[in-house]
Amino acid sequence: MPQPDTSPLARTVTVLIVDDEPSVLDFLSRALNTRYRTLTATCAHDAEKLLNSESVQVVLSDHHMEGESGLSFLIRIGKIHPAIPCILITGDSAPALILDAINKGRLFQYLVKPVKPDILFETMDKALAYHAEAKRRLALDSENAALRKRELDRRDQFLRLASSATKLLGLSLTVLFLTVMACVILGMLGFLLLYFFKSALGIDLLPSKHLSDFF
């Protein structure tokens, strides 16, 4: 049996083990508990409740269990928690099951019972490295998505401001044009009124000798 790993980093790792055979569940739990924190469940239903309430880094599951099969469970968990490596561990070495696990299961690895401790811990090391890289990729994807959203928000804000500025400029030019036209029209009307009523008002706007220059 490997020596316990008492490093703080190792004890922050939680492994969920799912198996309906008490002896297998006990063996895997005792072996992995020398290095990691372990959680156990005897069916997919109980395992999913633990996943919803605990921070889990790796899931190991038997295949043939009461209720939902381990393969079906891991396929579903892989879709919900893509950063968690899912390992199918079973005594069923049928080629069809292996191919199904690889092609459709999105499984990290497939182990056949009985599993030797050195193979188990080698698989765990690879699974944790995968988990760390997957978390890094997901964080990077999330950061890139946030950056794209901020860029789109800034672009939309600029377009809204540009549209508002264009409308305001158009409105200002329209008001200016109408104001100038109103002033011109009012000036002409005022001049005509003064001209035609100059006699009554006693104002000589245009001396008679110069009228021919304007008309």
PDB file of C-alpha atoms in Angstrom:
ATOM      1  CA  MET A   1       0.000   0.000   0.000  1.00  0.00           C
ATOM      2  CA  PRO A   2       1.422   3.458  -0.908  1.00  0.00           C
ATOM      3  CA  GLN A   3       2.527   5.695   1.929  1.00  0.00           C
ATOM      4  CA  PRO A   4       0.041   8.405   2.895  1.00  0.00           C
ATOM      5  CA  ASP A   5       0.555  11.744   1.209  1.00  0.00           C
ATOM      6  CA  THR A   6       0.130  14.343   3.929  1.00  0.00           C
ATOM      7  CA  SER A   7       0.837  17.374   1.735  1.00  0.00           C
ATOM      8  CA  PRO A   8      -1.825  20.129   2.004  1.00  0.00           C
ATOM      9  CA  LEU A   9      -2.379  20.043  -1.759  1.00  0.00           C
ATOM     10  CA  ALA A  10      -3.179  16.327  -1.786  1.00  0.00           C
ATOM     11  CA  ARG A  11      -5.686  16.625   1.066  1.00  0.00           C
ATOM     12  CA  THR A  12      -7.612  19.295  -0.836  1.00  0.00           C
ATOM     13  CA  VAL A  13      -8.372  16.734  -3.553  1.00  0.00           C
ATOM     14  CA  THR A  14     -11.718  14.961  -3.159  1.00  0.00           C
ATOM     15  CA  VAL A  15     -12.426  11.681  -4.956  1.00  0.00           C
ATOM     16  CA  LEU A  16     -15.945  10.317  -5.291  1.00  0.00           C
ATOM     17  CA  ILE A  17     -16.130   6.501  -5.434  1.00  0.00           C
ATOM     18  CA  VAL A  18     -19.357   4.822  -6.588  1.00  0.00           C
ATOM     19  CA  ASP A  19     -19.789   1.045  -6.225  1.00  0.00           C
ATOM     20  CA  ASP A  20     -22.590  -1.184  -4.923  1.00  0.00           C
ATOM     21  CA  GLU A  21     -20.152  -3.822  -3.638  1.00  0.00           C
ATOM     22  CA  PRO A  22     -19.157  -2.931  -0.036  1.00  0.00           C
ATOM     23  CA  SER A  23     -15.849  -4.799  -0.227  1.00  0.00           C
ATOM     24  CA  VAL A  24     -14.749  -2.992  -3.399  1.00  0.00           C
ATOM     25  CA  LEU A  25     -15.964   0.337  -2.060  1.00  0.00           C
ATOM     26  CA  ASP A  26     -14.010  -0.224   1.161  1.00  0.00           C
ATOM     27  CA  PHE A  27     -10.814  -1.254  -0.694  1.00  0.00           C
ATOM     28  CA  LEU A  28     -10.845   1.745  -3.033  1.00  0.00           C
ATOM     29  CA  SER A  29     -11.726   4.154  -0.243  1.00  0.00           C
ATOM     30  CA  ARG A  30      -8.988   2.882   2.068  1.00  0.00           C
ATOM     31  CA  ALA A  31      -6.403   2.934  -0.731  1.00  0.00           C
ATOM     32  CA  LEU A  32      -7.218   6.418  -2.017  1.00  0.00           C
ATOM     33  CA  ASN A  33      -7.740   7.850   1.464  1.00  0.00           C
ATOM     34  CA  THR A  34      -3.984   7.534   2.049  1.00  0.00           C
ATOM     35  CA  ARG A  35      -3.558  10.490  -0.277  1.00  0.00           C
ATOM     36  CA  TYR A  36      -6.926  12.103  -0.883  1.00  0.00           C
ATOM     37  CA  ARG A  37     -10.213  12.898   0.791  1.00  0.00           C
ATOM     38  CA  THR A  38     -12.748  10.313  -0.353  1.00  0.00           C
ATOM     39  CA  LEU A  39     -16.528  10.256  -0.609  1.00  0.00           C
ATOM     40  CA  THR A  40     -18.465   7.027  -1.222  1.00  0.00           C
ATOM     41  CA  ALA A  41     -21.848   6.168  -2.667  1.00  0.00           C
ATOM     42  CA  THR A  42     -23.512   2.863  -3.551  1.00  0.00           C
ATOM     43  CA  CYS A  43     -25.643   4.175  -6.440  1.00  0.00           C
ATOM     44  CA  ALA A  44     -25.711   6.908  -9.050  1.00  0.00           C
ATOM     45  CA  HIS A  45     -28.538   8.757  -7.301  1.00  0.00           C
ATOM     46  CA  ASP A  46     -26.623   9.146  -4.039  1.00  0.00           C
ATOM     47  CA  ALA A  47     -23.428   9.998  -5.940  1.00  0.00           C
ATOM     48  CA  GLU A  48     -25.149  12.822  -7.797  1.00  0.00           C
ATOM     49  CA  LYS A  49     -26.394  14.311  -4.534  1.00  0.00           C
ATOM     50  CA  LEU A  50     -22.814  14.334  -3.247  1.00  0.00           C
ATOM     51  CA  LEU A  51     -21.629  16.021  -6.452  1.00  0.00           C
ATOM     52  CA  ASN A  52     -24.210  18.750  -5.945  1.00  0.00           C
ATOM     53  CA  SER A  53     -23.092  19.425  -2.382  1.00  0.00           C
ATOM     54  CA  GLU A  54     -19.332  18.757  -2.449  1.00  0.00           C
ATOM     55  CA  SER A  55     -16.332  19.970  -4.448  1.00  0.00           C
ATOM     56  CA  VAL A  56     -15.134  16.844  -6.264  1.00  0.00           C
ATOM     57  CA  GLN A  57     -12.064  16.578  -8.502  1.00  0.00           C
ATOM     58  CA  VAL A  58     -12.317  12.952  -9.717  1.00  0.00           C
ATOM     59  CA  VAL A  59     -15.155  10.415 -10.002  1.00  0.00           C
ATOM     60  CA  LEU A  60     -14.615   6.636 -10.072  1.00  0.00           C
ATOM     61  CA  SER A  61     -17.656   4.491 -10.720  1.00  0.00           C
ATOM     62  CA  ASP A  62     -18.516   0.828 -11.117  1.00  0.00           C
ATOM     63  CA  HIS A  63     -20.632  -0.084 -14.131  1.00  0.00           C
ATOM     64  CA  HIS A  64     -23.130  -2.742 -13.080  1.00  0.00           C
ATOM     65  CA  MET A  65     -25.199  -1.212 -10.268  1.00  0.00           C
ATOM     66  CA  GLU A  66     -28.810  -1.073  -9.183  1.00  0.00           C
ATOM     67  CA  GLY A  67     -30.715   1.655 -10.974  1.00  0.00           C
ATOM     68  CA  GLU A  68     -28.658   3.732 -13.369  1.00  0.00           C
ATOM     69  CA  SER A  69     -25.537   2.078 -14.759  1.00  0.00           C
ATOM     70  CA  GLY A  70     -22.123   3.550 -14.068  1.00  0.00           C
ATOM     71  CA  LEU A  71     -21.515   4.269 -17.740  1.00  0.00           C
ATOM     72  CA  SER A  72     -24.785   6.177 -18.102  1.00  0.00           C
ATOM     73  CA  PHE A  73     -24.059   8.074 -14.894  1.00  0.00           C
ATOM     74  CA  LEU A  74     -20.564   9.091 -15.977  1.00  0.00           C
ATOM     75  CA  ILE A  75     -21.758  10.156 -19.428  1.00  0.00           C
ATOM     76  CA  ARG A  76     -24.262  12.484 -17.781  1.00  0.00           C
ATOM     77  CA  ILE A  77     -21.790  13.806 -15.211  1.00  0.00           C
ATOM     78  CA  GLY A  78     -19.213  14.444 -17.929  1.00  0.00           C
ATOM     79  CA  LYS A  79     -21.665  16.727 -19.692  1.00  0.00           C
ATOM     80  CA  ILE A  80     -22.630  18.606 -16.522  1.00  0.00           C
ATOM     81  CA  HIS A  81     -19.093  18.849 -15.087  1.00  0.00           C
ATOM     82  CA  PRO A  82     -16.682  18.776 -18.061  1.00  0.00           C
ATOM     83  CA  ALA A  83     -13.630  19.518 -15.886  1.00  0.00           C
ATOM     84  CA  ILE A  84     -14.128  16.425 -13.696  1.00  0.00           C
ATOM     85  CA  PRO A  85     -12.342  13.339 -15.075  1.00  0.00           C
ATOM     86  CA  CYS A  86     -14.678  10.330 -14.953  1.00  0.00           C
ATOM     87  CA  ILE A  87     -13.157   6.860 -14.586  1.00  0.00           C
ATOM     88  CA  LEU A  88     -15.188   3.693 -15.179  1.00  0.00           C
ATOM     89  CA  ILE A  89     -13.909   0.822 -13.045  1.00  0.00           C
ATOM     90  CA  THR A  90     -15.546  -2.577 -13.583  1.00  0.00           C
ATOM     91  CA  GLY A  91     -14.976  -6.287 -13.953  1.00  0.00           C
ATOM     92  CA  ASP A  92     -16.763  -6.269 -17.307  1.00  0.00           C
ATOM     93  CA  SER A  93     -14.070  -6.249 -19.985  1.00  0.00           C
ATOM     94  CA  ALA A  94     -16.432  -6.742 -22.936  1.00  0.00           C
ATOM     95  CA  PRO A  95     -15.041  -4.974 -26.037  1.00  0.00           C
ATOM     96  CA  ALA A  96     -18.450  -3.484 -26.832  1.00  0.00           C
ATOM     97  CA  LEU A  97     -18.601  -1.833 -23.418  1.00  0.00           C
ATOM     98  CA  ILE A  98     -15.065  -0.493 -23.761  1.00  0.00           C
ATOM     99  CA  LEU A  99     -15.795   0.966 -27.200  1.00  0.00           C
ATOM    100  CA  ASP A 100     -19.039   2.459 -25.938  1.00  0.00           C
ATOM    101  CA  ALA A 101     -17.212   4.048 -23.010  1.00  0.00           C
ATOM    102  CA  ILE A 102     -14.539   5.518 -25.263  1.00  0.00           C
ATOM    103  CA  ASN A 103     -16.727   6.649 -28.155  1.00  0.00           C
ATOM    104  CA  LYS A 104     -19.784   7.933 -26.295  1.00  0.00           C
ATOM    105  CA  GLY A 105     -18.914   8.157 -22.651  1.00  0.00           C
ATOM    106  CA  ARG A 106     -16.505  11.081 -22.630  1.00  0.00           C
ATOM    107  CA  LEU A 107     -14.621   9.069 -20.040  1.00  0.00           C
ATOM    108  CA  PHE A 108     -11.145   9.912 -18.894  1.00  0.00           C
ATOM    109  CA  GLN A 109     -10.127   6.270 -18.520  1.00  0.00           C
ATOM    110  CA  TYR A 110     -11.454   2.729 -18.252  1.00  0.00           C
ATOM    111  CA  LEU A 111     -10.063   0.376 -15.590  1.00  0.00           C
ATOM    112  CA  VAL A 112     -10.744  -3.354 -15.240  1.00  0.00           C
ATOM    113  CA  LYS A 113     -11.139  -4.972 -11.806  1.00  0.00           C
ATOM    114  CA  PRO A 114      -9.158  -5.962  -9.864  1.00  0.00           C
ATOM    115  CA  VAL A 115      -7.069  -2.797 -10.075  1.00  0.00           C
ATOM    116  CA  LYS A 116      -3.534  -2.823  -8.725  1.00  0.00           C
ATOM    117  CA  PRO A 117      -2.733   0.100  -6.390  1.00  0.00           C
ATOM    118  CA  ASP A 118       0.129   1.357  -8.559  1.00  0.00           C
ATOM    119  CA  ILE A 119      -2.150   1.446 -11.627  1.00  0.00           C
ATOM    120  CA  LEU A 120      -4.841   3.158  -9.585  1.00  0.00           C
ATOM    121  CA  PHE A 121      -2.519   5.901  -8.318  1.00  0.00           C
ATOM    122  CA  GLU A 122      -0.913   6.340 -11.737  1.00  0.00           C
ATOM    123  CA  THR A 123      -4.394   6.872 -13.156  1.00  0.00           C
ATOM    124  CA  MET A 124      -5.204   9.312 -10.363  1.00  0.00           C
ATOM    125  CA  ASP A 125      -2.070  11.364 -11.099  1.00  0.00           C
ATOM    126  CA  LYS A 126      -3.095  11.623 -14.750  1.00  0.00           C
ATOM    127  CA  ALA A 127      -6.687  12.425 -13.800  1.00  0.00           C
ATOM    128  CA  LEU A 128      -5.649  15.260 -11.499  1.00  0.00           C
ATOM    129  CA  ALA A 129      -3.335  16.691 -14.136  1.00  0.00           C
ATOM    130  CA  TYR A 130      -6.249  16.551 -16.591  1.00  0.00           C
ATOM    131  CA  HIS A 131      -8.534  18.229 -14.036  1.00  0.00           C
ATOM    132  CA  ALA A 132      -6.065  21.078 -13.457  1.00  0.00           C
ATOM    133  CA  GLU A 133      -5.664  21.657 -17.200  1.00  0.00           C
ATOM    134  CA  ALA A 134      -9.424  21.455 -17.797  1.00  0.00           C
ATOM    135  CA  LYS A 135     -10.065  23.993 -15.033  1.00  0.00           C
ATOM    136  CA  ARG A 136      -7.424  26.269 -16.546  1.00  0.00           C
ATOM    137  CA  ARG A 137      -9.052  25.993 -19.996  1.00  0.00           C
ATOM    138  CA  LEU A 138     -12.521  26.630 -18.613  1.00  0.00           C
ATOM    139  CA  ALA A 139     -11.267  29.665 -16.693  1.00  0.00           C
ATOM    140  CA  LEU A 140      -9.539  30.953 -19.830  1.00  0.00           C
ATOM    141  CA  ASP A 141     -12.668  30.362 -21.908  1.00  0.00           C
ATOM    142  CA  SER A 142     -14.741  32.179 -19.294  1.00  0.00           C
ATOM    143  CA  GLU A 143     -12.270  35.081 -19.267  1.00  0.00           C
ATOM    144  CA  ASN A 144     -12.265  35.259 -23.073  1.00  0.00           C
ATOM    145  CA  ALA A 145     -16.060  35.177 -23.119  1.00  0.00           C
ATOM    146  CA  ALA A 146     -16.150  38.026 -20.592  1.00  0.00           C
ATOM    147  CA  LEU A 147     -13.670  40.024 -22.704  1.00  0.00           C
ATOM    148  CA  ARG A 148     -15.745  39.431 -25.851  1.00  0.00           C
ATOM    149  CA  LYS A 149     -18.873  40.529 -24.003  1.00  0.00           C
ATOM    150  CA  ARG A 150     -17.162  43.713 -22.795  1.00  0.00           C
ATOM    151  CA  GLU A 151     -15.955  44.438 -26.334  1.00  0.00           C
ATOM    152  CA  LEU A 152     -19.451  43.893 -27.721  1.00  0.00           C
ATOM    153  CA  ASP A 153     -20.936  46.086 -24.996  1.00  0.00           C
ATOM    154  CA  ARG A 154     -18.432  48.861 -25.785  1.00  0.00           C
ATOM    155  CA  ARG A 155     -19.144  48.551 -29.511  1.00  0.00           C
ATOM    156  CA  ASP A 156     -22.897  48.675 -28.928  1.00  0.00           C
ATOM    157  CA  GLN A 157     -22.458  51.694 -26.658  1.00  0.00           C
ATOM    158  CA  PHE A 158     -20.326  53.449 -29.290  1.00  0.00           C
ATOM    159  CA  LEU A 159     -22.893  52.683 -31.993  1.00  0.00           C
ATOM    160  CA  ARG A 160     -25.693  54.000 -29.790  1.00  0.00           C
ATOM    161  CA  LEU A 161     -23.723  57.181 -29.067  1.00  0.00           C
ATOM    162  CA  ALA A 162     -22.855  57.599 -32.748  1.00  0.00           C
ATOM    163  CA  SER A 163     -26.486  57.113 -33.710  1.00  0.00           C
ATOM    164  CA  SER A 164     -27.608  59.618 -31.078  1.00  0.00           C
ATOM    165  CA  ALA A 165     -24.965  62.122 -32.206  1.00  0.00           C
ATOM    166  CA  THR A 166     -26.031  61.726 -35.856  1.00  0.00           C
ATOM    167  CA  LYS A 167     -29.673  62.269 -34.966  1.00  0.00           C
ATOM    168  CA  LEU A 168     -28.782  65.281 -32.815  1.00  0.00           C
ATOM    169  CA  LEU A 169     -26.649  66.767 -35.587  1.00  0.00           C
ATOM    170  CA  GLY A 170     -29.418  66.253 -38.116  1.00  0.00           C
ATOM    171  CA  LEU A 171     -31.950  67.832 -35.793  1.00  0.00           C
ATOM    172  CA  SER A 172     -29.628  70.779 -35.098  1.00  0.00           C
ATOM    173  CA  LEU A 173     -29.074  71.404 -38.824  1.00  0.00           C
ATOM    174  CA  THR A 174     -32.813  71.189 -39.456  1.00  0.00           C
ATOM    175  CA  VAL A 175     -33.556  73.678 -36.674  1.00  0.00           C
ATOM    176  CA  LEU A 176     -30.805  75.993 -37.934  1.00  0.00           C
ATOM    177  CA  PHE A 177     -32.116  75.821 -41.500  1.00  0.00           C
ATOM    178  CA  LEU A 178     -35.696  76.489 -40.390  1.00  0.00           C
ATOM    179  CA  THR A 179     -34.531  79.356 -38.179  1.00  0.00           C
ATOM    180  CA  VAL A 180     -32.616  80.978 -41.054  1.00  0.00           C
ATOM    181  CA  MET A 181     -35.551  80.524 -43.420  1.00  0.00           C
ATOM    182  CA  ALA A 182     -37.941  81.973 -40.839  1.00  0.00           C
ATOM    183  CA  CYS A 183     -35.687  84.976 -40.366  1.00  0.00           C
ATOM    184  CA  VAL A 184     -35.449  85.522 -44.117  1.00  0.00           C
ATOM    185  CA  ILE A 185     -39.190  85.205 -44.594  1.00  0.00           C
ATOM    186  CA  LEU A 186     -39.973  87.449 -41.649  1.00  0.00           C
ATOM    187  CA  GLY A 187     -37.461  90.007 -42.890  1.00  0.00           C
ATOM    188  CA  MET A 188     -38.992  90.013 -46.366  1.00  0.00           C
ATOM    189  CA  LEU A 189     -42.522  90.268 -44.962  1.00  0.00           C
ATOM    190  CA  GLY A 190     -41.465  93.108 -42.694  1.00  0.00           C
ATOM    191  CA  PHE A 191     -39.824  94.949 -45.562  1.00  0.00           C
ATOM    192  CA  LEU A 192     -42.849  94.503 -47.834  1.00  0.00           C
ATOM    193  CA  LEU A 193     -45.232  95.688 -45.135  1.00  0.00           C
ATOM    194  CA  LEU A 194     -43.146  98.760 -44.481  1.00  0.00           C
ATOM    195  CA  TYR A 195     -42.798  99.452 -48.173  1.00  0.00           C
ATOM    196  CA  PHE A 196     -46.487  99.181 -49.069  1.00  0.00           C
ATOM    197  CA  PHE A 197     -47.613 101.071 -46.005  1.00  0.00           C
ATOM    198  CA  LYS A 198     -44.885 103.699 -46.100  1.00  0.00           C
ATOM    199  CA  SER A 199     -47.313 106.444 -46.936  1.00  0.00           C
ATOM    200  CA  ALA A 200     -49.499 105.725 -43.955  1.00  0.00           C
ATOM    201  CA  LEU A 201     -46.484 105.404 -41.704  1.00  0.00           C
ATOM    202  CA  GLY A 202     -44.677 108.356 -43.202  1.00  0.00           C
ATOM    203  CA  ILE A 203     -41.564 106.360 -43.916  1.00  0.00           C
ATOM    204  CA  ASP A 204     -39.657 106.605 -47.152  1.00  0.00           C
ATOM    205  CA  LEU A 205     -37.732 103.336 -47.321  1.00  0.00           C
ATOM    206  CA  LEU A 206     -36.799 103.620 -50.975  1.00  0.00           C
ATOM    207  CA  PRO A 207     -36.693 107.014 -52.628  1.00  0.00           C
ATOM    208  CA  SER A 208     -38.746 107.048 -55.850  1.00  0.00           C
ATOM    209  CA  LYS A 209     -35.735 107.871 -57.948  1.00  0.00           C
ATOM    210  CA  HIS A 210     -34.100 104.601 -56.882  1.00  0.00           C
ATOM    211  CA  LEU A 211     -37.102 102.289 -57.239  1.00  0.00           C
ATOM    212  CA  SER A 212     -36.162 101.417 -60.781  1.00  0.00           C
ATOM    213  CA  ASP A 213     -32.910  99.942 -59.441  1.00  0.00           C
ATOM    214  CA  PHE A 214     -34.871  97.398 -57.391  1.00  0.00           C
ATOM    215  CA  PHE A 215     -37.882  96.637 -59.627  1.00  0.00           C
TER     216      PHE A 215
END
